PDB file of C-alpha atoms in Angstrom:
ATOM      1  CA  MET O   4     110.019 104.059  92.549  1.00 47.00           C
ATOM      2  CA  LYS O   5     110.092 107.407  91.221  1.00 43.00           C
ATOM      3  CA  HIS O   6     107.497 108.798  93.045  1.00 48.00           C
ATOM      4  CA  ILE O   7     109.434 107.500  96.321  1.00 44.00           C
ATOM      5  CA  ILE O   8     112.036 109.375  94.682  1.00 39.00           C
ATOM      6  CA  ILE O   9     110.016 113.063  94.178  1.00 39.00           C
ATOM      7  CA  ILE O  10     108.757 112.743  97.755  1.00 40.00           C
ATOM      8  CA  LEU O  11     112.183 112.169  99.038  1.00 40.00           C
ATOM      9  CA  LEU O  12     113.393 114.852  97.217  1.00 39.00           C
ATOM     10  CA  LEU O  13     110.880 117.246  98.484  1.00 40.00           C
ATOM     11  CA  LEU O  14     110.843 116.520 102.003  1.00 43.00           C
ATOM     12  CA  THR O  15     115.019 117.424 101.437  1.00 40.00           C
ATOM     13  CA  GLN O  16     114.116 120.397 100.015  1.00 40.00           C
ATOM     14  CA  ILE O  17     111.376 121.678 102.549  1.00 39.00           C
ATOM     15  CA  SER O  18     113.998 120.720 105.518  1.00 39.00           C
ATOM     16  CA  PHE O  19     116.752 122.570 103.770  1.00 39.00           C
ATOM     17  CA  GLY O  20     114.412 125.368 103.730  1.00 45.00           C
ATOM     18  CA  GLN O  21     113.831 125.881 107.095  1.00 78.00           C
ATOM     19  CA  THR O  22     116.824 126.374 107.890  1.00 85.00           C
ATOM     20  CA  ALA O  23     118.429 129.762 107.773  1.00 92.00           C
ATOM     21  CA  ASP O  24     121.995 129.669 106.913  1.00 95.00           C
ATOM     22  CA  ARG O  25     124.217 132.717 107.473  1.00 95.00           C
ATOM     23  CA  ILE O  26     127.496 131.401 107.218  1.00 95.00           C
ATOM     24  CA  GLU O  27     126.586 131.426 103.459  1.00 93.00           C
ATOM     25  CA  ARG O  28     125.382 134.672 103.085  1.00 90.00           C
ATOM     26  CA  ASN O  29     127.501 136.466 105.185  1.00 92.00           C
ATOM     27  CA  PHE O  30     131.158 135.152 104.326  1.00 95.00           C
ATOM     28  CA  PRO O  31     132.701 135.064 101.008  1.00 94.00           C
ATOM     29  CA  ASN O  32     132.141 132.085  98.952  1.00 93.00           C
ATOM     30  CA  ASN O  33     134.819 130.061  96.422  1.00 93.00           C
ATOM     31  CA  HIS O  34     134.023 132.448  93.624  1.00 95.00           C
ATOM     32  CA  GLU O  35     135.239 135.310  95.924  1.00 96.00           C
ATOM     33  CA  LEU O  36     138.398 133.468  97.568  1.00 97.00           C
ATOM     34  CA  LYS O  37     141.372 132.636  96.283  1.00 97.00           C
ATOM     35  CA  THR O  38     141.590 128.732  95.848  1.00 97.00           C
ATOM     36  CA  GLU O  39     144.704 128.041  97.568  1.00 98.00           C
ATOM     37  CA  ASN O  40     144.937 127.263 100.921  1.00 98.00           C
ATOM     38  CA  LEU O  41     147.388 129.663 102.653  1.00 98.00           C
ATOM     39  CA  ILE O  42     147.390 128.244 106.243  1.00 98.00           C
ATOM     40  CA  THR O  43     151.264 127.784 106.081  1.00 98.00           C
ATOM     41  CA  LYS O  44     151.998 131.386 104.969  1.00 97.00           C
ATOM     42  CA  TYR O  45     149.712 132.730 108.361  1.00 98.00           C
ATOM     43  CA  ASN O  46     151.215 130.704 110.842  1.00 97.00           C
ATOM     44  CA  GLN O  47     153.289 133.695 111.656  1.00 97.00           C
ATOM     45  CA  PHE O  48     150.831 135.303 112.782  1.00 98.00           C
ATOM     46  CA  ASP O  49     148.570 135.445 115.769  1.00 98.00           C
ATOM     47  CA  PHE O  50     144.531 134.945 115.620  1.00 98.00           C
ATOM     48  CA  SER O  51     143.802 134.998 119.135  1.00 98.00           C
ATOM     49  CA  LYS O  52     142.172 138.302 119.580  1.00 96.00           C
ATOM     50  CA  ILE O  53     139.663 138.283 116.963  1.00 98.00           C
ATOM     51  CA  TRP O  54     137.772 135.519 119.029  1.00 98.00           C
ATOM     52  CA  THR O  55     137.539 137.834 122.361  1.00 97.00           C
ATOM     53  CA  LEU O  56     136.744 141.018 121.322  1.00 96.00           C
ATOM     54  CA  THR O  57     132.728 140.826 121.297  1.00 96.00           C
ATOM     55  CA  ALA O  58     130.679 142.127 123.971  1.00 95.00           C
ATOM     56  CA  ASN O  59     129.133 139.518 126.240  1.00 94.00           C
ATOM     57  CA  ASN O  60     125.489 140.497 124.866  1.00 94.00           C
ATOM     58  CA  ASN O  61     126.590 140.527 121.286  1.00 96.00           C
ATOM     59  CA  VAL O  62     127.300 136.898 121.172  1.00 98.00           C
ATOM     60  CA  LEU O  63     124.052 134.943 120.508  1.00 98.00           C
ATOM     61  CA  GLY O  64     123.468 131.372 120.764  1.00 98.00           C
ATOM     62  CA  ILE O  65     121.235 128.179 120.419  1.00 98.00           C
ATOM     63  CA  ILE O  66     120.788 125.212 122.008  1.00 98.00           C
ATOM     64  CA  GLY O  67     118.315 122.109 120.916  1.00 98.00           C
ATOM     65  CA  GLU O  68     115.785 121.866 118.315  1.00 97.00           C
ATOM     66  CA  ASP O  69     114.111 124.336 120.618  1.00 98.00           C
ATOM     67  CA  HIS O  70     116.152 127.088 120.327  1.00 98.00           C
ATOM     68  CA  GLN O  71     116.466 127.500 123.954  1.00 98.00           C
ATOM     69  CA  ARG O  72     119.278 130.359 124.435  1.00 98.00           C
ATOM     70  CA  ILE O  73     123.099 129.509 125.556  1.00 98.00           C
ATOM     71  CA  LYS O  74     125.007 132.308 126.226  1.00 98.00           C
ATOM     72  CA  ILE O  75     128.806 131.859 125.515  1.00 98.00           C
ATOM     73  CA  LYS O  76     132.171 133.526 126.477  1.00 97.00           C
ATOM     74  CA  LEU O  77     135.644 132.938 125.343  1.00 98.00           C
ATOM     75  CA  ILE O  78     137.451 134.318 128.447  1.00 97.00           C
ATOM     76  CA  SER O  79     140.966 133.228 127.165  1.00 98.00           C
ATOM     77  CA  VAL O  80     142.407 132.442 123.682  1.00 98.00           C
ATOM     78  CA  LYS O  81     146.329 131.816 123.143  1.00 98.00           C
ATOM     79  CA  LYS O  82     148.149 130.439 120.725  1.00 98.00           C
ATOM     80  CA  SER O  83     150.044 127.363 120.846  1.00 98.00           C
ATOM     81  CA  SER O  84     153.822 127.434 121.241  1.00 97.00           C
ATOM     82  CA  LEU O  85     154.121 124.098 119.773  1.00 97.00           C
ATOM     83  CA  ASN O  86     151.656 123.964 116.834  1.00 98.00           C
ATOM     84  CA  PRO O  87     150.942 127.334 115.049  1.00 97.00           C
ATOM     85  CA  ASN O  88     147.701 126.119 114.119  1.00 98.00           C
ATOM     86  CA  GLU O  89     146.375 125.592 117.735  1.00 98.00           C
ATOM     87  CA  TYR O  90     144.634 127.719 120.186  1.00 98.00           C
ATOM     88  CA  TYR O  91     144.076 126.788 123.919  1.00 98.00           C
ATOM     89  CA  VAL O  92     140.736 128.110 124.781  1.00 98.00           C
ATOM     90  CA  THR O  93     138.889 128.806 128.151  1.00 98.00           C
ATOM     91  CA  GLY O  94     135.508 130.039 128.651  1.00 98.00           C
ATOM     92  CA  LYS O  95     131.842 129.735 130.381  1.00 98.00           C
ATOM     93  CA  SER O  96     128.283 128.738 128.921  1.00 98.00           C
ATOM     94  CA  CYS O  97     125.208 129.526 130.627  1.00 97.00           C
ATOM     95  CA  VAL O  98     121.784 127.856 130.040  1.00 97.00           C
ATOM     96  CA  LYS O  99     118.765 128.787 131.965  1.00 96.00           C
ATOM     97  CA  GLY O 100     120.878 130.342 134.654  1.00 95.00           C
ATOM     98  CA  THR O 101     123.384 127.297 134.941  1.00 96.00           C
ATOM     99  CA  ILE O 102     126.985 127.976 134.375  1.00 97.00           C
ATOM    100  CA  CYS O 103     129.793 125.779 133.204  1.00 98.00           C
ATOM    101  CA  ASP O 104     133.542 126.442 132.923  1.00 98.00           C
ATOM    102  CA  PHE O 105     135.028 124.739 130.407  1.00 98.00           C
ATOM    103  CA  SER O 106     138.061 124.705 127.994  1.00 98.00           C
ATOM    104  CA  GLY O 107     139.539 123.252 124.942  1.00 98.00           C
ATOM    105  CA  ILE O 108     140.982 123.553 121.561  1.00 98.00           C
ATOM    106  CA  ILE O 109     140.703 125.688 118.356  1.00 98.00           C
ATOM    107  CA  ASN O 110     141.806 124.339 115.335  1.00 98.00           C
ATOM    108  CA  LEU O 111     143.070 126.367 112.073  1.00 98.00           C
ATOM    109  CA  THR O 112     142.233 124.130 109.097  1.00 98.00           C
ATOM    110  CA  GLU O 113     141.798 126.405 106.134  1.00 98.00           C
ATOM    111  CA  ILE O 114     142.865 130.439 105.644  1.00 98.00           C
ATOM    112  CA  LYS O 115     141.788 131.691 102.751  1.00 98.00           C
ATOM    113  CA  GLU O 116     141.905 135.209 101.269  1.00 98.00           C
ATOM    114  CA  VAL O 117     139.799 137.117  99.079  1.00 97.00           C
ATOM    115  CA  LYS O 118     140.147 138.378  95.761  1.00 97.00           C
ATOM    116  CA  GLU O 119     139.070 141.438  96.237  1.00 95.00           C
ATOM    117  CA  LEU O 120     139.777 143.814  98.811  1.00 93.00           C
ATOM    118  CA  HIS O 121     136.662 145.553 100.453  1.00 90.00           C
ATOM    119  CA  PHE O 122     136.781 148.545 102.357  1.00 90.00           C
ATOM    120  CA  GLY O 123     133.450 149.743 103.899  1.00 83.00           C
ATOM    121  CA  VAL O 124     131.063 152.183 103.105  1.00 78.00           C
ATOM    122  CA  ASP O 125     132.186 154.903 100.898  1.00 73.00           C
ATOM    123  CA  ASP O 126     135.490 152.842 101.253  1.00 79.00           C
ATOM    124  CA  GLU O 127     136.196 154.003 104.216  1.00 82.00           C
ATOM    125  CA  TYR O 128     139.146 151.745 104.961  1.00 83.00           C
ATOM    126  CA  ALA O 129     140.788 152.450 101.554  1.00 88.00           C
ATOM    127  CA  ASP O 130     143.484 154.382 103.387  1.00 86.00           C
ATOM    128  CA  LYS O 131     143.860 151.682 105.955  1.00 86.00           C
ATOM    129  CA  GLY O 132     147.056 150.288 104.761  1.00 90.00           C
ATOM    130  CA  ILE O 133     144.628 146.580 104.630  1.00 95.00           C
ATOM    131  CA  LYS O 134     147.500 144.202 103.198  1.00 96.00           C
ATOM    132  CA  SER O 135     145.290 141.256 102.910  1.00 97.00           C
ATOM    133  CA  GLN O 136     141.692 139.966 104.061  1.00 97.00           C
ATOM    134  CA  GLY O 137     139.938 136.006 104.118  1.00 97.00           C
ATOM    135  CA  ILE O 138     138.391 133.550 106.249  1.00 98.00           C
ATOM    136  CA  LEU O 139     139.427 131.234 108.635  1.00 98.00           C
ATOM    137  CA  ILE O 140     137.989 127.248 109.017  1.00 98.00           C
ATOM    138  CA  ALA O 141     138.669 125.764 112.305  1.00 98.00           C
ATOM    139  CA  ASP O 142     137.742 122.990 114.174  1.00 98.00           C
ATOM    140  CA  TYR O 143     136.763 123.395 117.571  1.00 98.00           C
ATOM    141  CA  GLU O 144     136.247 121.257 120.694  1.00 98.00           C
ATOM    142  CA  PHE O 145     135.757 122.734 124.041  1.00 98.00           C
ATOM    143  CA  LYS O 146     134.964 120.208 127.371  1.00 98.00           C
ATOM    144  CA  GLU O 147     133.119 121.727 130.088  1.00 98.00           C
ATOM    145  CA  ASN O 148     133.892 120.521 133.646  1.00 97.00           C
ATOM    146  CA  SER O 149     132.200 117.231 134.190  1.00 96.00           C
ATOM    147  CA  GLU O 150     131.783 117.790 138.039  1.00 96.00           C
ATOM    148  CA  GLN O 151     129.326 120.589 137.186  1.00 96.00           C
ATOM    149  CA  ARG O 152     125.791 120.507 136.609  1.00 93.00           C
ATOM    150  CA  HIS O 153     124.219 119.633 132.862  1.00 94.00           C
ATOM    151  CA  SER O 154     128.010 119.291 131.290  1.00 98.00           C
ATOM    152  CA  GLY O 155     129.154 118.245 127.867  1.00 98.00           C
ATOM    153  CA  ILE O 156     131.120 119.060 125.156  1.00 98.00           C
ATOM    154  CA  PHE O 157     130.926 121.522 122.357  1.00 98.00           C
ATOM    155  CA  LYS O 158     132.322 120.633 119.036  1.00 98.00           C
ATOM    156  CA  GLY O 159     131.740 121.898 115.339  1.00 98.00           C
ATOM    157  CA  LYS O 160     133.376 124.266 112.583  1.00 98.00           C
ATOM    158  CA  LEU O 161     134.280 127.837 113.367  1.00 98.00           C
ATOM    159  CA  HIS O 162     134.068 130.084 110.861  1.00 98.00           C
ATOM    160  CA  SER O 163     135.909 133.912 111.208  1.00 98.00           C
ATOM    161  CA  LYS O 164     136.497 136.904 108.894  1.00 98.00           C
ATOM    162  CA  TRP O 165     139.626 138.996 109.617  1.00 98.00           C
ATOM    163  CA  TYR O 166     142.006 141.121 107.782  1.00 97.00           C
ATOM    164  CA  LEU O 167     145.943 141.850 108.059  1.00 97.00           C
ATOM    165  CA  ASN O 168     146.629 145.335 108.968  1.00 96.00           C
ATOM    166  CA  SER O 169     149.551 147.898 107.890  1.00 95.00           C
ATOM    167  CA  LYS O 170     151.370 146.695 110.831  1.00 95.00           C
ATOM    168  CA  ASN O 171     151.325 143.315 110.138  1.00 96.00           C
ATOM    169  CA  GLN O 172     148.783 142.339 112.501  1.00 97.00           C
ATOM    170  CA  ILE O 173     145.403 140.726 112.190  1.00 98.00           C
ATOM    171  CA  GLU O 174     142.560 142.133 113.220  1.00 97.00           C
ATOM    172  CA  TYR O 175     138.664 141.256 113.564  1.00 98.00           C
ATOM    173  CA  ASP O 176     136.785 142.272 109.856  1.00 96.00           C
ATOM    174  CA  ASN O 177     134.270 144.293 110.987  1.00 94.00           C
ATOM    175  CA  ILE O 178     134.828 146.784 108.136  1.00 93.00           C
ATOM    176  CA  GLU O 179     130.982 145.502 106.898  1.00 90.00           C
ATOM    177  CA  PHE O 180     129.309 146.113 110.407  1.00 90.00           C
ATOM    178  CA  ILE O 181     126.579 148.171 109.456  1.00 86.00           C
ATOM    179  CA  SER O 182     125.528 145.905 106.297  1.00 84.00           C
ATOM    180  CA  ASP O 183     122.052 144.268 107.155  1.00 81.00           C
ATOM    181  CA  GLY O 184     122.923 140.651 108.772  1.00 86.00           C
ATOM    182  CA  TYR O 185     126.300 141.063 109.591  1.00 94.00           C
ATOM    183  CA  LEU O 186     128.044 137.873 111.405  1.00 96.00           C
ATOM    184  CA  ASN O 187     131.131 137.076 112.300  1.00 98.00           C
ATOM    185  CA  ASN O 188     132.945 133.997 114.389  1.00 98.00           C
ATOM    186  CA  ALA O 189     130.211 131.980 113.266  1.00 98.00           C
ATOM    187  CA  PHE O 190     130.432 128.328 115.636  1.00 98.00           C
ATOM    188  CA  ASN O 191     128.179 125.866 113.999  1.00 98.00           C
ATOM    189  CA  GLY O 192     128.303 122.542 116.019  1.00 98.00           C
ATOM    190  CA  ILE O 193     126.976 120.195 118.782  1.00 98.00           C
ATOM    191  CA  TRP O 194     126.684 120.052 122.193  1.00 98.00           C
ATOM    192  CA  LYS O 195     127.385 116.394 123.712  1.00 98.00           C
ATOM    193  CA  SER O 196     126.183 115.708 127.354  1.00 98.00           C
ATOM    194  CA  TYR O 197     128.471 113.611 129.605  1.00 98.00           C
ATOM    195  CA  SER O 198     125.652 112.081 131.604  1.00 96.00           C
ATOM    196  CA  THR O 199     123.155 110.842 128.531  1.00 96.00           C
ATOM    197  CA  GLY O 200     125.226 110.800 125.852  1.00 97.00           C
ATOM    198  CA  LYS O 201     122.750 112.679 124.088  1.00 97.00           C
ATOM    199  CA  GLU O 202     123.317 115.407 121.224  1.00 98.00           C
ATOM    200  CA  LYS O 203     121.845 118.756 120.547  1.00 98.00           C
ATOM    201  CA  ILE O 204     122.785 121.174 117.666  1.00 98.00           C
ATOM    202  CA  CYS O 205     124.408 124.470 119.131  1.00 98.00           C
ATOM    203  CA  ASN O 206     125.327 127.341 117.328  1.00 98.00           C
ATOM    204  CA  TRP O 207     126.571 130.833 118.114  1.00 98.00           C
ATOM    205  CA  GLY O 208     128.396 133.708 116.983  1.00 98.00           C
ATOM    206  CA  ASP O 209     128.887 137.423 116.654  1.00 98.00           C
ATOM    207  CA  TYR O 210     125.800 139.405 116.226  1.00 97.00           C
ATOM    208  CA  ARG O 211     123.753 136.496 114.550  1.00 97.00           C
ATOM    209  CA  VAL O 212     123.253 132.902 115.291  1.00 98.00           C
ATOM    210  CA  PRO O 213     124.946 131.198 112.140  1.00 98.00           C
ATOM    211  CA  LYS O 214     122.194 128.414 111.548  1.00 98.00           C
ATOM    212  CA  SER O 215     118.799 128.296 113.246  1.00 98.00           C
ATOM    213  CA  ASN O 216     114.828 127.539 111.699  1.00 97.00           C
ATOM    214  CA  ARG O 217     114.242 129.939 108.962  1.00 96.00           C
ATOM    215  CA  ASP O 218     111.488 131.709 111.427  1.00 97.00           C
ATOM    216  CA  PHE O 219     113.824 132.303 114.715  1.00 98.00           C
ATOM    217  CA  ASP O 220     115.483 135.509 113.881  1.00 97.00           C
ATOM    218  CA  ILE O 221     113.035 137.691 111.891  1.00 95.00           C
ATOM    219  CA  GLY O 222     115.116 140.919 112.244  1.00 93.00           C
ATOM    220  CA  ALA O 223     116.208 142.555 109.323  1.00 87.00           C
ATOM    221  CA  GLY O 224     119.064 145.217 109.949  1.00 86.00           C
ATOM    222  CA  GLU O 225     119.974 143.277 112.843  1.00 91.00           C
ATOM    223  CA  PHE O 226     119.065 140.312 115.080  1.00 95.00           C
ATOM    224  CA  SER O 227     115.272 139.795 116.841  1.00 96.00           C
ATOM    225  CA  PRO O 228     113.477 136.719 117.783  1.00 97.00           C
ATOM    226  CA  ASN O 229     110.357 135.875 116.888  1.00 97.00           C
ATOM    227  CA  GLU O 230     108.019 135.806 119.811  1.00 96.00           C
ATOM    228  CA  LYS O 231     107.387 132.119 119.881  1.00 96.00           C
ATOM    229  CA  TYR O 232     110.738 131.663 120.900  1.00 98.00           C
ATOM    230  CA  PHE O 233     110.769 134.420 123.944  1.00 97.00           C
ATOM    231  CA  LYS O 234     110.331 131.897 126.556  1.00 97.00           C
ATOM    232  CA  LYS O 235     113.217 130.174 125.575  1.00 98.00           C
ATOM    233  CA  GLY O 236     115.635 132.516 127.063  1.00 97.00           C
ATOM    234  CA  TRP O 237     114.777 135.414 124.527  1.00 97.00           C
ATOM    235  CA  ALA O 238     112.243 137.723 126.256  1.00 95.00           C
ATOM    236  CA  GLU O 239     114.624 140.457 126.651  1.00 93.00           C
ATOM    237  CA  TYR O 240     114.007 141.260 122.866  1.00 92.00           C
ATOM    238  CA  LYS O 241     110.457 141.598 123.674  1.00 85.00           C
ATOM    239  CA  PRO O 242     109.447 144.834 122.809  1.00 77.00           C
ATOM    240  CA  LEU O 243     107.992 147.425 125.195  1.00 66.00           C
ATOM    241  CA  ASP O 244     104.575 148.083 125.355  1.00 55.00           C
ATOM    242  CA  LYS O 245     103.658 151.552 124.144  1.00 52.00           C
ATOM    243  CA  ASP O 246     102.906 152.886 127.976  1.00 56.00           C
ATOM    244  CA  ASP O 247     105.949 151.370 129.270  1.00 53.00           C
ATOM    245  CA  TRP O 248     108.093 153.691 126.726  1.00 45.00           C
ATOM    246  CA  TRP O 249     110.609 155.654 129.953  1.00 51.00           C
ATOM    247  CA  LYS O 250     111.501 151.888 131.768  1.00 48.00           C
TER     248      LYS O 250
END
């Protein structure tokens, strides 16, 4: 029995070791956050713009165990007038050239402030009047148009970094943007097919994929997929040959 337990533990450790969790590495942990969930305090603020600022080519996503590339674009995000924690979303997804429309909801569940404000390299933001900073955690469910090919439902958890500026406006927290491995707006979950009911892992985020195979993103300072994944939609990241530098 002891031998079985040891084997199971080893297999579990190997499984965890094969996954790169960039949410843990790039978002404040419990030691850096105040313990209280301040979601009621922040009901008065609108977080909608932080999810639509990033350029399309910097929103990076995978679908399936083989890490096929998925492109996600949130086109509009609007705060509900009835529930301050709900945001109505419309957008588009694209896999292998197949584009689907989707709509759904982001539902805020936690908002926490950091214990100590951070102001970037050389305290660049120290005099900007930042009032607070933190993370939000939300549930999301986006339903693709069932009349379109290869459609389904996206569902999971969202982590976002934000700060409150001197004008009492919520801003996208890119203060640490130049740091290695910067990540924001981490969507981590699954996609479920309407036609088959089959579920696939589906994760995307700004500038990095939140969770992926450890050998997938081999970039240090910025995103760089392993060449073994080029055929899964990542070929545009293939380095140019030395003789093709002018192309």
